[in-house]
Amino acid sequence: MRDDLPLRVASSLVGAALLLLVLWGGLPLILPTLLLVLWIGGLELRDMLARRGVALNLPLLVGGGSLLFFLSLPQLYWHFPQVPWREVALGLFLMGSFSYELLKGADLARFAFTLLAFLYLPWSLGYVLLLREVPNTALGLWTLSLPIVASFATDIGAYFAGRFFGRRKLAPEISPGKTLEGSLGGILFSFLALVVYTGAVREVFPFGLLELWLFSLLLSLAAQLGDLAESMLKRYCGVKDSGQFLPGHGGLLDRIDSLLFTFPLTYFLVVLFT
């Protein structure tokens, strides 16, 4: 682990710089980036599930996910707020999946895991497009960065708290290295990070301390649930990493597993609280 530490740090810095550039650029940069993430993440899911003999329907996943991204564009909700666009995309994907299996052999495992992959990857990522424009184009950058700050702070807090104080296993059958002390450290560090972050941009997040505590608690728990969900999937497939996308960090899904749960939750909380 010590041998690849410089590589991990260098990869993290490059990744963070690219992420900030994409977020700052808004929808013209975010949309193609999401399509790229969908494609790479789909490939990683396909390769992992293949080890269990499950044939993921990658073309249908990418095609349906691309349609979902398009129907998640905020402009559609501004002009036609009465239409549940994302649910329309889900319905079309379901009908397309059923039709494909009826014509191609009724592989129920392929149908079930492709539907799971659709909900896991593009359905969650689509909320990025909505968050970037809430409450408006100028301030949406801060809203979208909220789950990123909470997820990264949870990862950092859990890592160091688990390393120095970890004694009791959190989910030994899924991820033996995670501890209850690490989980609590992640929750605490996430709260402290959000206190500093939201204090700097009060015009976007006019939260009281109790609201902020509830907000950070839910986001930190969602981040850890996303991490454990990815670990469960990898354990099911018998792999250590989802891929080799980022040197020293494993696959792309390994890097975004927490965000796949905190993006949707942040959107619902922001709509509820503001």
GROMACS .gro file of C-alpha atoms in nm:
model
  274
    1MET     CA    1   0.000   0.000   0.000
    2ARG     CA    2   0.288   0.233   0.079
    3ASP     CA    3   0.453   0.156  -0.258
    4ASP     CA    4   0.162   0.289  -0.461
    5LEU     CA    5   0.086   0.590  -0.236
    6PRO     CA    6   0.253   0.849  -0.469
    7LEU     CA    7   0.057   0.705  -0.761
    8ARG     CA    8  -0.269   0.720  -0.563
    9VAL     CA    9  -0.204   1.084  -0.462
   10ALA     CA   10  -0.114   1.187  -0.818
   11SER     CA   11  -0.423   1.013  -0.957
   12SER     CA   12  -0.645   1.181  -0.696
   13LEU     CA   13  -0.510   1.528  -0.779
   14VAL     CA   14  -0.562   1.479  -1.152
   15GLY     CA   15  -0.909   1.337  -1.096
   16ALA     CA   16  -1.011   1.622  -0.864
   17ALA     CA   17  -0.888   1.887  -1.111
   18LEU     CA   18  -1.082   1.728  -1.398
   19LEU     CA   19  -1.394   1.696  -1.182
   20LEU     CA   20  -1.383   2.064  -1.083
   21LEU     CA   21  -1.342   2.165  -1.448
   22VAL     CA   22  -1.643   1.958  -1.553
   23LEU     CA   23  -1.865   2.090  -1.272
   24TRP     CA   24  -1.765   2.449  -1.345
   25GLY     CA   25  -1.839   2.403  -1.716
   26GLY     CA   26  -2.202   2.312  -1.648
   27LEU     CA   27  -2.428   2.094  -1.861
   28PRO     CA   28  -2.222   2.118  -2.186
   29LEU     CA   29  -1.937   1.938  -2.008
   30ILE     CA   30  -2.138   1.734  -1.756
   31LEU     CA   31  -2.362   1.558  -2.009
   32PRO     CA   32  -2.080   1.407  -2.225
   33THR     CA   33  -1.890   1.321  -1.907
   34LEU     CA   34  -2.191   1.130  -1.775
   35LEU     CA   35  -2.216   0.940  -2.104
   36LEU     CA   36  -1.849   0.845  -2.073
   37VAL     CA   37  -1.897   0.736  -1.711
   38LEU     CA   38  -2.201   0.532  -1.815
   39TRP     CA   39  -2.003   0.355  -2.086
   40ILE     CA   40  -1.698   0.277  -1.868
   41GLY     CA   41  -1.913   0.181  -1.568
   42GLY     CA   42  -2.126  -0.042  -1.791
   43LEU     CA   43  -1.813  -0.218  -1.920
   44GLU     CA   44  -1.695  -0.278  -1.563
   45LEU     CA   45  -2.035  -0.418  -1.463
   46ARG     CA   46  -2.043  -0.640  -1.773
   47ASP     CA   47  -1.696  -0.781  -1.702
   48MET     CA   48  -1.769  -0.840  -1.332
   49LEU     CA   49  -2.103  -1.014  -1.392
   50ALA     CA   50  -1.950  -1.227  -1.668
   51ARG     CA   51  -1.745  -1.399  -1.396
   52ARG     CA   52  -2.077  -1.530  -1.257
   53GLY     CA   53  -2.206  -1.630  -1.597
   54VAL     CA   54  -2.447  -1.334  -1.623
   55ALA     CA   55  -2.458  -1.164  -1.965
   56LEU     CA   56  -2.535  -0.795  -1.908
   57ASN     CA   57  -2.720  -0.629  -2.197
   58LEU     CA   58  -2.470  -0.345  -2.241
   59PRO     CA   59  -2.615  -0.186  -2.560
   60LEU     CA   60  -2.960  -0.164  -2.398
   61LEU     CA   61  -2.811  -0.026  -2.076
   62VAL     CA   62  -2.612   0.246  -2.256
   63GLY     CA   63  -2.898   0.330  -2.493
   64GLY     CA   64  -3.158   0.346  -2.216
   65GLY     CA   65  -2.919   0.537  -1.991
   66SER     CA   66  -2.850   0.795  -2.264
   67LEU     CA   67  -3.225   0.846  -2.308
   68LEU     CA   68  -3.262   0.887  -1.931
   69PHE     CA   69  -2.988   1.155  -1.926
   70PHE     CA   70  -3.165   1.344  -2.203
   71LEU     CA   71  -3.498   1.324  -2.017
   72SER     CA   72  -3.326   1.443  -1.697
   73LEU     CA   73  -3.226   1.777  -1.851
   74PRO     CA   74  -3.367   2.059  -1.634
   75GLN     CA   75  -3.494   2.248  -1.939
   76LEU     CA   76  -3.760   1.980  -1.992
   77TYR     CA   77  -3.887   2.026  -1.637
   78TRP     CA   78  -3.888   2.403  -1.674
   79HIS     CA   79  -4.104   2.397  -1.988
   80PHE     CA   80  -4.316   2.086  -1.916
   81PRO     CA   81  -4.325   2.045  -1.535
   82GLN     CA   82  -4.637   1.828  -1.548
   83VAL     CA   83  -4.453   1.541  -1.723
   84PRO     CA   84  -4.253   1.293  -1.503
   85TRP     CA   85  -3.974   1.266  -1.760
   86ARG     CA   86  -3.746   1.031  -1.570
   87GLU     CA   87  -4.031   0.788  -1.501
   88VAL     CA   88  -4.112   0.799  -1.872
   89ALA     CA   89  -3.754   0.690  -1.944
   90LEU     CA   90  -3.780   0.407  -1.690
   91GLY     CA   91  -4.106   0.285  -1.843
   92LEU     CA   92  -3.958   0.287  -2.192
   93PHE     CA   93  -3.653   0.100  -2.069
   94LEU     CA   94  -3.870  -0.165  -1.904
   95MET     CA   95  -4.075  -0.216  -2.220
   96GLY     CA   96  -3.757  -0.233  -2.427
   97SER     CA   97  -3.603  -0.489  -2.190
   98PHE     CA   98  -3.913  -0.709  -2.193
   99SER     CA   99  -3.936  -0.690  -2.571
  100TYR     CA  100  -3.568  -0.780  -2.613
  101GLU     CA  101  -3.600  -1.090  -2.394
  102LEU     CA  102  -3.916  -1.200  -2.570
  103LEU     CA  103  -3.728  -1.189  -2.900
  104LYS     CA  104  -3.387  -1.313  -2.783
  105GLY     CA  105  -3.449  -1.607  -2.551
  106ALA     CA  106  -3.607  -1.486  -2.224
  107ASP     CA  107  -3.287  -1.476  -2.020
  108LEU     CA  108  -3.432  -1.367  -1.684
  109ALA     CA  109  -3.090  -1.326  -1.520
  110ARG     CA  110  -2.983  -1.090  -1.800
  111PHE     CA  111  -3.312  -0.900  -1.770
  112ALA     CA  112  -3.288  -0.867  -1.389
  113PHE     CA  113  -2.923  -0.759  -1.375
  114THR     CA  114  -2.960  -0.515  -1.665
  115LEU     CA  115  -3.254  -0.353  -1.486
  116LEU     CA  116  -3.050  -0.342  -1.164
  117ALA     CA  117  -2.760  -0.184  -1.354
  118PHE     CA  118  -2.997   0.076  -1.503
  119LEU     CA  119  -3.119   0.179  -1.158
  120TYR     CA  120  -2.770   0.162  -1.010
  121LEU     CA  121  -2.582   0.365  -1.272
  122PRO     CA  122  -2.771   0.599  -1.510
  123TRP     CA  123  -3.075   0.645  -1.284
  124SER     CA  124  -2.854   0.771  -1.000
  125LEU     CA  125  -2.619   0.972  -1.224
  126GLY     CA  126  -2.910   1.150  -1.393
  127TYR     CA  127  -2.969   1.350  -1.075
  128VAL     CA  128  -2.638   1.527  -1.141
  129LEU     CA  129  -2.805   1.715  -1.427
  130LEU     CA  130  -3.089   1.830  -1.203
  131LEU     CA  131  -2.862   1.926  -0.912
  132ARG     CA  132  -2.639   2.141  -1.136
  133GLU     CA  133  -2.933   2.374  -1.207
  134VAL     CA  134  -3.077   2.399  -0.851
  135PRO     CA  135  -3.161   2.670  -0.752
  136ASN     CA  136  -3.019   2.820  -1.075
  137THR     CA  137  -2.727   2.790  -1.317
  138ALA     CA  138  -2.499   3.019  -1.114
  139LEU     CA  139  -2.554   2.865  -0.769
  140GLY     CA  140  -2.610   2.507  -0.887
  141LEU     CA  141  -2.234   2.448  -0.882
  142TRP     CA  142  -2.246   2.474  -0.502
  143THR     CA  143  -2.550   2.248  -0.475
  144LEU     CA  144  -2.391   1.978  -0.688
  145SER     CA  145  -2.067   1.991  -0.492
  146LEU     CA  146  -2.252   1.925  -0.162
  147PRO     CA  147  -2.278   1.541  -0.200
  148ILE     CA  148  -1.921   1.532  -0.330
  149VAL     CA  149  -1.791   1.710  -0.019
  150ALA     CA  150  -2.000   1.485   0.209
  151SER     CA  151  -1.888   1.164   0.034
  152PHE     CA  152  -1.518   1.251   0.028
  153ALA     CA  153  -1.526   1.368   0.391
  154THR     CA  154  -1.698   1.044   0.494
  155ASP     CA  155  -1.434   0.837   0.314
  156ILE     CA  156  -1.146   1.029   0.472
  157GLY     CA  157  -1.297   1.031   0.823
  158ALA     CA  158  -1.385   0.661   0.807
  159TYR     CA  159  -1.038   0.569   0.683
  160PHE     CA  160  -0.845   0.745   0.959
  161ALA     CA  161  -1.092   0.667   1.241
  162GLY     CA  162  -1.096   0.302   1.139
  163ARG     CA  163  -0.720   0.288   1.112
  164PHE     CA  164  -0.651   0.434   1.458
  165PHE     CA  165  -0.960   0.330   1.658
  166GLY     CA  166  -1.124   0.047   1.462
  167ARG     CA  167  -1.208  -0.255   1.676
  168ARG     CA  168  -1.560  -0.382   1.598
  169LYS     CA  169  -1.642  -0.506   1.247
  170LEU     CA  170  -1.925  -0.331   1.066
  171ALA     CA  171  -2.014  -0.583   0.795
  172PRO     CA  172  -1.754  -0.864   0.810
  173GLU     CA  173  -1.918  -1.083   0.547
  174ILE     CA  174  -1.918  -0.802   0.290
  175SER     CA  175  -1.620  -0.580   0.372
  176PRO     CA  176  -1.398  -0.719   0.654
  177GLY     CA  177  -1.185  -0.404   0.675
  178LYS     CA  178  -1.466  -0.166   0.773
  179THR     CA  179  -1.536  -0.102   1.140
  180LEU     CA  180  -1.809   0.062   1.347
  181GLU     CA  181  -1.556   0.314   1.478
  182GLY     CA  182  -1.461   0.403   1.121
  183SER     CA  183  -1.827   0.453   1.032
  184LEU     CA  184  -1.878   0.690   1.325
  185GLY     CA  185  -1.560   0.877   1.231
  186GLY     CA  186  -1.693   0.920   0.879
  187ILE     CA  187  -2.021   1.063   1.008
  188LEU     CA  188  -1.843   1.308   1.239
  189PHE     CA  189  -1.591   1.427   0.979
  190SER     CA  190  -1.867   1.469   0.721
  191PHE     CA  191  -2.062   1.689   0.962
  192LEU     CA  192  -1.755   1.906   1.034
  193ALA     CA  193  -1.680   1.939   0.663
  194LEU     CA  194  -2.038   2.043   0.584
  195VAL     CA  195  -2.039   2.297   0.870
  196VAL     CA  196  -1.739   2.468   0.712
  197TYR     CA  197  -1.864   2.430   0.355
  198THR     CA  198  -2.222   2.550   0.403
  199GLY     CA  199  -2.100   2.831   0.630
  200ALA     CA  200  -1.900   2.967   0.339
  201VAL     CA  201  -2.200   2.979   0.103
  202ARG     CA  202  -2.492   3.075   0.328
  203GLU     CA  203  -2.698   3.215   0.040
  204VAL     CA  204  -2.730   2.864  -0.104
  205PHE     CA  205  -2.761   2.661   0.218
  206PRO     CA  206  -2.950   2.859   0.484
  207PHE     CA  207  -2.951   2.563   0.725
  208GLY     CA  208  -2.973   2.574   1.101
  209LEU     CA  209  -2.733   2.355   1.297
  210LEU     CA  210  -2.998   2.085   1.365
  211GLU     CA  211  -3.096   2.072   0.997
  212LEU     CA  212  -2.732   2.053   0.896
  213TRP     CA  213  -2.668   1.768   1.139
  214LEU     CA  214  -2.963   1.571   0.999
  215PHE     CA  215  -2.853   1.655   0.644
  216SER     CA  216  -2.495   1.542   0.701
  217LEU     CA  217  -2.600   1.230   0.893
  218LEU     CA  218  -2.822   1.111   0.608
  219LEU     CA  219  -2.562   1.189   0.341
  220SER     CA  220  -2.284   1.016   0.533
  221LEU     CA  221  -2.498   0.706   0.590
  222ALA     CA  222  -2.592   0.705   0.219
  223ALA     CA  223  -2.223   0.733   0.121
  224GLN     CA  224  -2.133   0.437   0.341
  225LEU     CA  225  -2.429   0.237   0.212
  226GLY     CA  226  -2.313   0.302  -0.144
  227ASP     CA  227  -1.963   0.184  -0.055
  228LEU     CA  228  -2.098  -0.135   0.104
  229ALA     CA  229  -2.332  -0.199  -0.190
  230GLU     CA  230  -2.035  -0.188  -0.429
  231SER     CA  231  -1.839  -0.421  -0.197
  232MET     CA  232  -2.132  -0.663  -0.194
  233LEU     CA  233  -2.144  -0.663  -0.574
  234LYS     CA  234  -1.769  -0.724  -0.601
  235ARG     CA  235  -1.783  -1.004  -0.346
  236TYR     CA  236  -2.069  -1.164  -0.540
  237CYS     CA  237  -1.857  -1.149  -0.858
  238GLY     CA  238  -1.537  -1.258  -0.683
  239VAL     CA  239  -1.323  -0.952  -0.770
  240LYS     CA  240  -1.117  -0.711  -0.559
  241ASP     CA  241  -1.163  -0.404  -0.782
  242SER     CA  242  -1.433  -0.321  -1.034
  243GLY     CA  243  -1.164  -0.246  -1.295
  244GLN     CA  244  -0.837  -0.062  -1.358
  245PHE     CA  245  -0.963   0.279  -1.466
  246LEU     CA  246  -0.764   0.499  -1.224
  247PRO     CA  247  -0.403   0.396  -1.145
  248GLY     CA  248  -0.372   0.301  -0.778
  249HIS     CA  249  -0.748   0.333  -0.714
  250GLY     CA  250  -0.904   0.040  -0.901
  251GLY     CA  251  -1.208   0.082  -1.122
  252LEU     CA  252  -1.433   0.377  -1.193
  253LEU     CA  253  -1.719   0.223  -0.996
  254ASP     CA  254  -1.487   0.197  -0.696
  255ARG     CA  255  -1.445   0.576  -0.706
  256ILE     CA  256  -1.809   0.674  -0.753
  257ASP     CA  257  -1.989   0.410  -0.543
  258SER     CA  258  -2.067   0.656  -0.261
  259LEU     CA  259  -2.180   0.927  -0.502
  260LEU     CA  260  -2.430   0.695  -0.668
  261PHE     CA  261  -2.626   0.703  -0.343
  262THR     CA  262  -2.560   1.062  -0.230
  263PHE     CA  263  -2.653   1.234  -0.559
  264PRO     CA  264  -3.021   1.123  -0.554
  265LEU     CA  265  -3.056   1.176  -0.179
  266THR     CA  266  -2.911   1.528  -0.202
  267TYR     CA  267  -3.161   1.620  -0.470
  268PHE     CA  268  -3.455   1.504  -0.259
  269LEU     CA  269  -3.322   1.679   0.054
  270VAL     CA  270  -3.251   2.006  -0.126
  271VAL     CA  271  -3.603   2.008  -0.272
  272LEU     CA  272  -3.746   1.931   0.074
  273PHE     CA  273  -3.537   2.175   0.279
  274THR     CA  274  -3.513   2.475   0.044
   0.00000   0.00000   0.00000
